[in-house]
Amino acid sequence: MLRALLIAAVLTAPSAAIVPIHAAAAQDDSTQCVDTPAKKTKRSIFGGIMGGITNNVLGRSGVPTSIVGVSLPVGSLLSDAILKLLDCKEQQQAAKATDDAIRGGVGTEVAWKSETRANVSGTSKVTAAEQLADGGNCLTVTDVVIVDGEETTVPKRMCRAPGASGYAKV
């Protein structure tokens, strides 16, 4: 078990040491959220690899993976209209609500309240499911975000290909 934890620490340590502490503190949330297609691709590939390794190593060692911080891929779970309204922390909260709602199935609604701004909250609700001819399936998820009393409602289609492990926005 100790060996597995040491391997996980070694694999994740270089990525944590890349950004000096003073540089990270100087960046505000809005600049950290800006994504380019190249950043999305790199993060998706690296995150998938590291997530798989971490879950595999920690799962085999008996350490519950729920204690490890998880960063959800907000770009594949949230619409652009919702992303523009929220800061980075709120985007993670909204993505987690979508992920939790998807896990619950049709009729499941998950609410969240911003930890960074007083008048920001939202919900994600799975409103429909569809089985595709190729064996995949799709869900309709409706996101509602309220910022300073102004409500934005955005439905989205989330699909999972046959054999895939998760849903992605289409």
PDB file of C-alpha atoms in Angstrom:
ATOM      1  CA  MET A   1       0.000   0.000   0.000  1.00  0.00           C
ATOM      2  CA  LEU A   2       2.814   2.402   0.840  1.00  0.00           C
ATOM      3  CA  ARG A   3       4.453   1.720  -2.505  1.00  0.00           C
ATOM      4  CA  ALA A   4       1.210   2.538  -4.331  1.00  0.00           C
ATOM      5  CA  LEU A   5       0.848   5.831  -2.472  1.00  0.00           C
ATOM      6  CA  LEU A   6       4.464   6.772  -3.170  1.00  0.00           C
ATOM      7  CA  ILE A   7       4.008   6.048  -6.868  1.00  0.00           C
ATOM      8  CA  ALA A   8       0.865   8.180  -6.955  1.00  0.00           C
ATOM      9  CA  ALA A   9       2.711  11.006  -5.172  1.00  0.00           C
ATOM     10  CA  VAL A  10       5.633  10.862  -7.598  1.00  0.00           C
ATOM     11  CA  LEU A  11       3.338  10.867 -10.619  1.00  0.00           C
ATOM     12  CA  THR A  12       1.341  13.872  -9.449  1.00  0.00           C
ATOM     13  CA  ALA A  13       4.159  15.911  -7.876  1.00  0.00           C
ATOM     14  CA  PRO A  14       5.693  17.320 -11.093  1.00  0.00           C
ATOM     15  CA  SER A  15       2.407  18.841 -12.235  1.00  0.00           C
ATOM     16  CA  ALA A  16       1.975  20.600  -8.892  1.00  0.00           C
ATOM     17  CA  ALA A  17       5.466  22.073  -8.975  1.00  0.00           C
ATOM     18  CA  ILE A  18       5.154  23.691 -12.409  1.00  0.00           C
ATOM     19  CA  VAL A  19       3.414  26.894 -11.236  1.00  0.00           C
ATOM     20  CA  PRO A  20       5.223  28.910  -8.545  1.00  0.00           C
ATOM     21  CA  ILE A  21       3.021  29.812  -5.581  1.00  0.00           C
ATOM     22  CA  HIS A  22       3.322  33.575  -6.112  1.00  0.00           C
ATOM     23  CA  ALA A  23       2.309  33.221  -9.778  1.00  0.00           C
ATOM     24  CA  ALA A  24      -0.744  31.145  -8.904  1.00  0.00           C
ATOM     25  CA  ALA A  25      -1.824  33.682  -6.289  1.00  0.00           C
ATOM     26  CA  ALA A  26      -1.465  36.533  -8.783  1.00  0.00           C
ATOM     27  CA  GLN A  27      -3.880  34.968 -11.288  1.00  0.00           C
ATOM     28  CA  ASP A  28      -7.558  35.696 -10.833  1.00  0.00           C
ATOM     29  CA  ASP A  29     -10.329  33.149 -11.416  1.00  0.00           C
ATOM     30  CA  SER A  30     -11.358  34.618 -14.772  1.00  0.00           C
ATOM     31  CA  THR A  31      -7.962  34.021 -16.414  1.00  0.00           C
ATOM     32  CA  GLN A  32      -7.782  30.448 -15.146  1.00  0.00           C
ATOM     33  CA  CYS A  33     -11.112  29.614 -16.792  1.00  0.00           C
ATOM     34  CA  VAL A  34     -10.161  30.752 -20.295  1.00  0.00           C
ATOM     35  CA  ASP A  35      -9.866  27.692 -22.509  1.00  0.00           C
ATOM     36  CA  THR A  36      -8.453  27.256 -25.949  1.00  0.00           C
ATOM     37  CA  PRO A  37      -8.998  24.099 -28.005  1.00  0.00           C
ATOM     38  CA  ALA A  38      -5.345  23.144 -27.431  1.00  0.00           C
ATOM     39  CA  LYS A  39      -5.700  23.545 -23.632  1.00  0.00           C
ATOM     40  CA  LYS A  40      -8.901  21.485 -23.634  1.00  0.00           C
ATOM     41  CA  THR A  41      -7.281  18.663 -25.589  1.00  0.00           C
ATOM     42  CA  LYS A  42      -4.143  18.622 -23.463  1.00  0.00           C
ATOM     43  CA  ARG A  43      -6.103  18.736 -20.207  1.00  0.00           C
ATOM     44  CA  SER A  44      -8.507  16.051 -21.392  1.00  0.00           C
ATOM     45  CA  ILE A  45      -5.710  13.662 -22.349  1.00  0.00           C
ATOM     46  CA  PHE A  46      -3.557  14.359 -19.275  1.00  0.00           C
ATOM     47  CA  GLY A  47      -6.538  14.359 -16.900  1.00  0.00           C
ATOM     48  CA  GLY A  48      -7.826  11.088 -18.270  1.00  0.00           C
ATOM     49  CA  ILE A  49      -4.456   9.408 -17.915  1.00  0.00           C
ATOM     50  CA  MET A  50      -3.789  10.751 -14.417  1.00  0.00           C
ATOM     51  CA  GLY A  51      -7.343  10.051 -13.250  1.00  0.00           C
ATOM     52  CA  GLY A  52      -7.123   6.473 -14.456  1.00  0.00           C
ATOM     53  CA  ILE A  53      -3.740   5.925 -12.821  1.00  0.00           C
ATOM     54  CA  THR A  54      -4.837   7.516  -9.553  1.00  0.00           C
ATOM     55  CA  ASN A  55      -8.097   5.563  -9.360  1.00  0.00           C
ATOM     56  CA  ASN A  56      -6.303   2.327 -10.244  1.00  0.00           C
ATOM     57  CA  VAL A  57      -3.480   2.816  -7.739  1.00  0.00           C
ATOM     58  CA  LEU A  58      -5.637   4.105  -4.902  1.00  0.00           C
ATOM     59  CA  GLY A  59      -8.422   1.614  -5.566  1.00  0.00           C
ATOM     60  CA  ARG A  60      -6.021  -1.330  -5.353  1.00  0.00           C
ATOM     61  CA  SER A  61      -4.385   0.011  -2.213  1.00  0.00           C
ATOM     62  CA  GLY A  62      -7.690   0.235  -0.357  1.00  0.00           C
ATOM     63  CA  VAL A  63      -7.689   4.038  -0.113  1.00  0.00           C
ATOM     64  CA  PRO A  64     -11.163   5.387  -0.885  1.00  0.00           C
ATOM     65  CA  THR A  65     -10.914   7.482  -4.045  1.00  0.00           C
ATOM     66  CA  SER A  66     -13.574   9.844  -2.692  1.00  0.00           C
ATOM     67  CA  ILE A  67     -10.960  11.448  -0.419  1.00  0.00           C
ATOM     68  CA  VAL A  68      -8.858  12.485  -3.414  1.00  0.00           C
ATOM     69  CA  GLY A  69      -9.744  15.878  -4.902  1.00  0.00           C
ATOM     70  CA  VAL A  70     -11.500  15.430  -8.242  1.00  0.00           C
ATOM     71  CA  SER A  71     -11.719  18.041 -10.951  1.00  0.00           C
ATOM     72  CA  LEU A  72     -14.595  17.425 -13.324  1.00  0.00           C
ATOM     73  CA  PRO A  73     -14.242  18.247 -17.029  1.00  0.00           C
ATOM     74  CA  VAL A  74     -16.566  21.265 -16.992  1.00  0.00           C
ATOM     75  CA  GLY A  75     -16.264  21.833 -20.749  1.00  0.00           C
ATOM     76  CA  SER A  76     -17.793  18.460 -21.527  1.00  0.00           C
ATOM     77  CA  LEU A  77     -20.578  18.819 -18.941  1.00  0.00           C
ATOM     78  CA  LEU A  78     -21.676  22.473 -19.200  1.00  0.00           C
ATOM     79  CA  SER A  79     -22.937  24.605 -22.079  1.00  0.00           C
ATOM     80  CA  ASP A  80     -21.043  27.723 -23.174  1.00  0.00           C
ATOM     81  CA  ALA A  81     -23.911  29.948 -22.015  1.00  0.00           C
ATOM     82  CA  ILE A  82     -23.619  28.561 -18.483  1.00  0.00           C
ATOM     83  CA  LEU A  83     -19.794  28.662 -18.478  1.00  0.00           C
ATOM     84  CA  LYS A  84     -19.830  32.396 -19.263  1.00  0.00           C
ATOM     85  CA  LEU A  85     -21.994  33.158 -16.221  1.00  0.00           C
ATOM     86  CA  LEU A  86     -19.926  31.315 -13.627  1.00  0.00           C
ATOM     87  CA  ASP A  87     -16.473  31.599 -12.089  1.00  0.00           C
ATOM     88  CA  CYS A  88     -14.175  28.561 -11.930  1.00  0.00           C
ATOM     89  CA  LYS A  89     -15.415  27.273  -8.561  1.00  0.00           C
ATOM     90  CA  GLU A  90     -19.043  27.681  -9.616  1.00  0.00           C
ATOM     91  CA  GLN A  91     -18.333  25.855 -12.875  1.00  0.00           C
ATOM     92  CA  GLN A  92     -17.020  22.907 -10.846  1.00  0.00           C
ATOM     93  CA  GLN A  93     -20.120  22.988  -8.627  1.00  0.00           C
ATOM     94  CA  ALA A  94     -22.448  23.081 -11.654  1.00  0.00           C
ATOM     95  CA  ALA A  95     -20.513  20.264 -13.360  1.00  0.00           C
ATOM     96  CA  LYS A  96     -20.759  18.137 -10.202  1.00  0.00           C
ATOM     97  CA  ALA A  97     -24.511  18.800 -10.039  1.00  0.00           C
ATOM     98  CA  THR A  98     -24.861  17.671 -13.668  1.00  0.00           C
ATOM     99  CA  ASP A  99     -22.763  14.578 -13.004  1.00  0.00           C
ATOM    100  CA  ASP A 100     -24.788  13.707  -9.887  1.00  0.00           C
ATOM    101  CA  ALA A 101     -28.086  14.257 -11.723  1.00  0.00           C
ATOM    102  CA  ILE A 102     -26.987  12.005 -14.587  1.00  0.00           C
ATOM    103  CA  ARG A 103     -26.093   9.264 -12.113  1.00  0.00           C
ATOM    104  CA  GLY A 104     -29.599   9.497 -10.627  1.00  0.00           C
ATOM    105  CA  GLY A 105     -31.433   9.208 -13.952  1.00  0.00           C
ATOM    106  CA  VAL A 106     -34.618  10.762 -15.272  1.00  0.00           C
ATOM    107  CA  GLY A 107     -36.361  12.980 -12.727  1.00  0.00           C
ATOM    108  CA  THR A 108     -33.249  13.560 -10.640  1.00  0.00           C
ATOM    109  CA  GLU A 109     -32.628  17.216  -9.795  1.00  0.00           C
ATOM    110  CA  VAL A 110     -29.483  18.394  -8.016  1.00  0.00           C
ATOM    111  CA  ALA A 111     -29.188  21.926  -6.624  1.00  0.00           C
ATOM    112  CA  TRP A 112     -26.020  23.848  -5.812  1.00  0.00           C
ATOM    113  CA  LYS A 113     -25.238  27.217  -4.214  1.00  0.00           C
ATOM    114  CA  SER A 114     -22.110  29.213  -4.974  1.00  0.00           C
ATOM    115  CA  GLU A 115     -19.328  29.052  -2.419  1.00  0.00           C
ATOM    116  CA  THR A 116     -17.736  32.197  -3.886  1.00  0.00           C
ATOM    117  CA  ARG A 117     -20.621  34.600  -4.612  1.00  0.00           C
ATOM    118  CA  ALA A 118     -23.692  35.294  -2.469  1.00  0.00           C
ATOM    119  CA  ASN A 119     -26.398  35.556  -5.143  1.00  0.00           C
ATOM    120  CA  VAL A 120     -25.477  32.642  -7.419  1.00  0.00           C
ATOM    121  CA  SER A 121     -27.129  29.217  -7.434  1.00  0.00           C
ATOM    122  CA  GLY A 122     -28.385  26.621  -9.832  1.00  0.00           C
ATOM    123  CA  THR A 123     -29.862  23.223 -10.546  1.00  0.00           C
ATOM    124  CA  SER A 124     -29.363  20.388 -13.011  1.00  0.00           C
ATOM    125  CA  LYS A 125     -32.300  18.106 -13.794  1.00  0.00           C
ATOM    126  CA  VAL A 126     -32.459  15.062 -16.040  1.00  0.00           C
ATOM    127  CA  THR A 127     -35.712  15.469 -17.954  1.00  0.00           C
ATOM    128  CA  ALA A 128     -35.580  12.716 -20.602  1.00  0.00           C
ATOM    129  CA  ALA A 129     -33.706   9.600 -21.705  1.00  0.00           C
ATOM    130  CA  GLU A 130     -33.342   8.042 -25.145  1.00  0.00           C
ATOM    131  CA  GLN A 131     -31.891   4.683 -26.191  1.00  0.00           C
ATOM    132  CA  LEU A 132     -30.009   4.938 -29.504  1.00  0.00           C
ATOM    133  CA  ALA A 133     -30.081   2.293 -32.237  1.00  0.00           C
ATOM    134  CA  ASP A 134     -26.304   1.773 -31.962  1.00  0.00           C
ATOM    135  CA  GLY A 135     -26.590   0.795 -28.271  1.00  0.00           C
ATOM    136  CA  GLY A 136     -25.620   4.179 -26.847  1.00  0.00           C
ATOM    137  CA  ASN A 137     -27.966   6.384 -24.907  1.00  0.00           C
ATOM    138  CA  CYS A 138     -28.654  10.079 -24.471  1.00  0.00           C
ATOM    139  CA  LEU A 139     -30.141  12.190 -21.701  1.00  0.00           C
ATOM    140  CA  THR A 140     -31.666  15.642 -21.794  1.00  0.00           C
ATOM    141  CA  VAL A 141     -30.395  17.701 -18.867  1.00  0.00           C
ATOM    142  CA  THR A 142     -31.785  21.139 -18.068  1.00  0.00           C
ATOM    143  CA  ASP A 143     -29.450  23.529 -16.277  1.00  0.00           C
ATOM    144  CA  VAL A 144     -30.845  26.539 -14.450  1.00  0.00           C
ATOM    145  CA  VAL A 145     -28.456  29.193 -13.163  1.00  0.00           C
ATOM    146  CA  ILE A 146     -29.568  32.193 -11.132  1.00  0.00           C
ATOM    147  CA  VAL A 147     -27.145  35.117 -10.899  1.00  0.00           C
ATOM    148  CA  ASP A 148     -28.338  38.147  -8.914  1.00  0.00           C
ATOM    149  CA  GLY A 149     -31.984  37.158  -9.444  1.00  0.00           C
ATOM    150  CA  GLU A 150     -31.656  36.646 -13.218  1.00  0.00           C
ATOM    151  CA  GLU A 151     -32.503  33.093 -14.259  1.00  0.00           C
ATOM    152  CA  THR A 152     -30.884  31.393 -17.248  1.00  0.00           C
ATOM    153  CA  THR A 153     -32.266  28.025 -18.373  1.00  0.00           C
ATOM    154  CA  VAL A 154     -30.315  25.914 -20.848  1.00  0.00           C
ATOM    155  CA  PRO A 155     -31.282  22.395 -21.933  1.00  0.00           C
ATOM    156  CA  LYS A 156     -28.482  20.183 -23.201  1.00  0.00           C
ATOM    157  CA  ARG A 157     -28.137  16.725 -24.682  1.00  0.00           C
ATOM    158  CA  MET A 158     -25.669  14.381 -23.004  1.00  0.00           C
ATOM    159  CA  CYS A 159     -24.792  11.128 -24.766  1.00  0.00           C
ATOM    160  CA  ARG A 160     -22.804   8.025 -23.969  1.00  0.00           C
ATOM    161  CA  ALA A 161     -21.480   5.852 -26.777  1.00  0.00           C
ATOM    162  CA  PRO A 162     -21.694   2.058 -26.500  1.00  0.00           C
ATOM    163  CA  GLY A 163     -18.959   0.877 -24.150  1.00  0.00           C
ATOM    164  CA  ALA A 164     -18.089   4.406 -22.958  1.00  0.00           C
ATOM    165  CA  SER A 165     -17.913   5.073 -19.241  1.00  0.00           C
ATOM    166  CA  GLY A 166     -19.410   8.553 -19.105  1.00  0.00           C
ATOM    167  CA  TYR A 167     -21.696  11.059 -20.772  1.00  0.00           C
ATOM    168  CA  ALA A 168     -20.505  14.057 -22.750  1.00  0.00           C
ATOM    169  CA  LYS A 169     -22.355  17.093 -24.080  1.00  0.00           C
ATOM    170  CA  VAL A 170     -23.234  16.843 -27.790  1.00  0.00           C
TER     171      VAL A 170
END
